[in-house]
Coordinates of C-alpha atoms in Angstrom, one line a residue:
X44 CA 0.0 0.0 0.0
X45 CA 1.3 3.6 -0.9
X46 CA -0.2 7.1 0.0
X47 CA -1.6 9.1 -3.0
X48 CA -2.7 12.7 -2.9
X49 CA -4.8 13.4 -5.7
X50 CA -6.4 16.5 -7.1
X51 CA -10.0 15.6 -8.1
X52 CA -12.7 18.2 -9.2
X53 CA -10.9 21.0 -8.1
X54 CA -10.7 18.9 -3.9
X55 CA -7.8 17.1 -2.6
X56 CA -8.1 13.5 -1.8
X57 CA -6.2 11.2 -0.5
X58 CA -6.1 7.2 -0.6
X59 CA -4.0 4.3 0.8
X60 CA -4.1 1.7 -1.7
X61 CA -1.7 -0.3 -3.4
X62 CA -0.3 1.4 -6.7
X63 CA -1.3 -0.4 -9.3
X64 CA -5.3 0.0 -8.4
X65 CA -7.1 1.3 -11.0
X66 CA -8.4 5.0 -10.9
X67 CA -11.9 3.8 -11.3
X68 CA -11.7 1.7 -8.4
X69 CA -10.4 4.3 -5.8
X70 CA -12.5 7.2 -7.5
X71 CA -16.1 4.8 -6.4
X72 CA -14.5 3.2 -3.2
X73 CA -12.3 5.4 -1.4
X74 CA -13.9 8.7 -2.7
X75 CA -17.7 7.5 -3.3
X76 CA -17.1 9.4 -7.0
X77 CA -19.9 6.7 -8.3
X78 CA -20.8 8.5 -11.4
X79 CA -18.0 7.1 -13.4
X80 CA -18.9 3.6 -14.5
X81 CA -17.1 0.3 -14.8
X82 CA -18.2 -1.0 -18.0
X83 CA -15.4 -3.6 -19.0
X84 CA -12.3 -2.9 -17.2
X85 CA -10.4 -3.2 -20.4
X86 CA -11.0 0.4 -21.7
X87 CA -13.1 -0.7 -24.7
X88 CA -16.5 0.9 -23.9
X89 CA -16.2 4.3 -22.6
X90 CA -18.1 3.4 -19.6
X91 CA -15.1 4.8 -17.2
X92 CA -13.9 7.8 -19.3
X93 CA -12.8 10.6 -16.7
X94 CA -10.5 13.7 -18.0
X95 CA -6.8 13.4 -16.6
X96 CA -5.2 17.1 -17.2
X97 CA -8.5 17.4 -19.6
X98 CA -7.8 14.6 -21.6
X99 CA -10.3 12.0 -22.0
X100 CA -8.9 9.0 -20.6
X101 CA -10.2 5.4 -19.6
X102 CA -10.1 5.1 -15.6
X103 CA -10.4 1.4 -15.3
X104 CA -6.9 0.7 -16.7
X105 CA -5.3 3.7 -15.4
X106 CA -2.9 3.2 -12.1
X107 CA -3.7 5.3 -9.3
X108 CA 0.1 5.6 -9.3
X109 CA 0.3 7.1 -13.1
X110 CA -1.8 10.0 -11.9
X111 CA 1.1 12.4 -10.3
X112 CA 0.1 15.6 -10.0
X113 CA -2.5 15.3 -13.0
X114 CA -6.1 17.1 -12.0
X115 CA -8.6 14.8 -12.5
X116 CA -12.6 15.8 -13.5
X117 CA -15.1 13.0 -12.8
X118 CA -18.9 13.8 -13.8
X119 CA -19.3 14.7 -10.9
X120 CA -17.0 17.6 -11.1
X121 CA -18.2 18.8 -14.9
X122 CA -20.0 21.3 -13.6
X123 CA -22.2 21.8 -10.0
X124 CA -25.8 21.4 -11.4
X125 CA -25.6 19.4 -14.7
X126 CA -25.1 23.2 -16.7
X127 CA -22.4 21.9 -18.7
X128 CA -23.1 22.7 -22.1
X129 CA -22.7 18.9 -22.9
X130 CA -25.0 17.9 -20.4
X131 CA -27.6 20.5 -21.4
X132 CA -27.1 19.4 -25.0
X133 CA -27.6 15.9 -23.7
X134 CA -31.0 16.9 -22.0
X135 CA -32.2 18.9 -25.4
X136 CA -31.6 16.0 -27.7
X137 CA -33.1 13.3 -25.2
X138 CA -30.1 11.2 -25.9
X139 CA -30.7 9.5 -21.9
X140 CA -32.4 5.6 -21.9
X141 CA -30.7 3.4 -19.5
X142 CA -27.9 6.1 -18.5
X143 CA -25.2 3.6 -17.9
X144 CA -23.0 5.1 -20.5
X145 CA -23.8 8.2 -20.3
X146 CA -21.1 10.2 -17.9
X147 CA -18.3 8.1 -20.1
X148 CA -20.0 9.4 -23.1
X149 CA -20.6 13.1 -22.1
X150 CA -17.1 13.6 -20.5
X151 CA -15.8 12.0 -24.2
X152 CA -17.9 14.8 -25.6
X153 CA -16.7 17.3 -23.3
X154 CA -13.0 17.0 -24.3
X155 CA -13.2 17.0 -27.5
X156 CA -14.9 20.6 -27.7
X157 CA -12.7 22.1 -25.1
X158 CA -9.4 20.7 -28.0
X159 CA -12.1 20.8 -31.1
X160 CA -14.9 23.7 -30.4
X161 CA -16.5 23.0 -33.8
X162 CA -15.6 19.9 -35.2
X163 CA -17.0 17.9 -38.0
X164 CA -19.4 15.3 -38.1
X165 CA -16.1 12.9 -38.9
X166 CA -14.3 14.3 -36.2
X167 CA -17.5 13.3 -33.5
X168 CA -17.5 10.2 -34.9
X169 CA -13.7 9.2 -34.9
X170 CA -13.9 10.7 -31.3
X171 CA -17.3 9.1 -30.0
X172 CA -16.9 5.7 -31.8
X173 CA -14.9 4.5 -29.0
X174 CA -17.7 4.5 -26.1
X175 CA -20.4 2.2 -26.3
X176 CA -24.3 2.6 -26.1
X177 CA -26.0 -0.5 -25.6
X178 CA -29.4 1.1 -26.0
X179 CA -28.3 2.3 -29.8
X180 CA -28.4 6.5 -29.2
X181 CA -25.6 6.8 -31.2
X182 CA -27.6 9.7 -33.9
X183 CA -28.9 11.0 -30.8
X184 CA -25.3 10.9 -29.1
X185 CA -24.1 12.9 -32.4
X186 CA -27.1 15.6 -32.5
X187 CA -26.0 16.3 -28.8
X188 CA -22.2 16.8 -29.8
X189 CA -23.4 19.0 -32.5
X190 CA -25.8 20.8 -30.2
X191 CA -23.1 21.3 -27.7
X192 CA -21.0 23.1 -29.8
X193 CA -22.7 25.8 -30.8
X194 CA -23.2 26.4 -26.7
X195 CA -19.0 27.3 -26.4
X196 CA -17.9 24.6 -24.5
X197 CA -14.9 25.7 -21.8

């Protein structure tokens, strides 16, 4: 076991846990951050994406000990209320059904318009195609990207 001290959503945090635990893992046990979902636990669904240093990144196969002093944002730490211009986006375009994958989907969303404000249709898609939606929103999924972008996503 190892000390980490970890900036997450703007707090500090700290965990005792043994290095190579999975970001995901301490982010829903130690920190009770249970918005971010485990999905597969091989970073092929999206399920866990969190923003490292605002990148989008998968949190089930990232070490606790490869954080450093990188910020991390959870779903919980997008914005206070669910303002986010994603998550309004997300709300406009009824993109919602189960909800499982929806706080890896909006925080893969999120990071691309803070790099890409307006990107293309292609550029959603190369981005999005890598987080799963077993209820199918995928159109939905893209109106709300496009939607978001005209909002000016920080």
């Amino acid at each position: 076991m190892s000390l980490f001290k970890l900036k997450i959503n703007g707090r500090d945090y700290q965990a005792d846990v043994d290095p190579d635990t999975p970001l995901l893992w301490v982010l829903r046990d130690n920190f009770g951050l249970v918005g971010t979902k485990y999905g597969c636990g091989i970073a092929q669904c999206g399920a866990c994406t969190v923003h490292l240093n605002g990148e989008a990144v998968r949190s089930c196969v990232m070490p606790v000990s490869a954080i450093g002093t990188g910020k991390v944002t959870t779903i919980e730490g997008l914005s206070k209320d669910g303002t986010h211009p994603v998550q309004q986006a997300w709300n406009e375009v009824d993109v919602p059904q189960c909800g499982y994958c929806q706080a890896g989907q909006i925080m893969t969303a999120a990071a691309l318009l803070k790099r890409t404000p307006k990107p293309t249709m292609e550029q959603i898609d190369a981005t999005m195609t890598g987080n799963l939606c077993r209820c199918g929103t995928y159109h939905r999924i893209r109106e709300a990207v496009k939607v978001a972008s005209t909002k000016g996503v920080k």
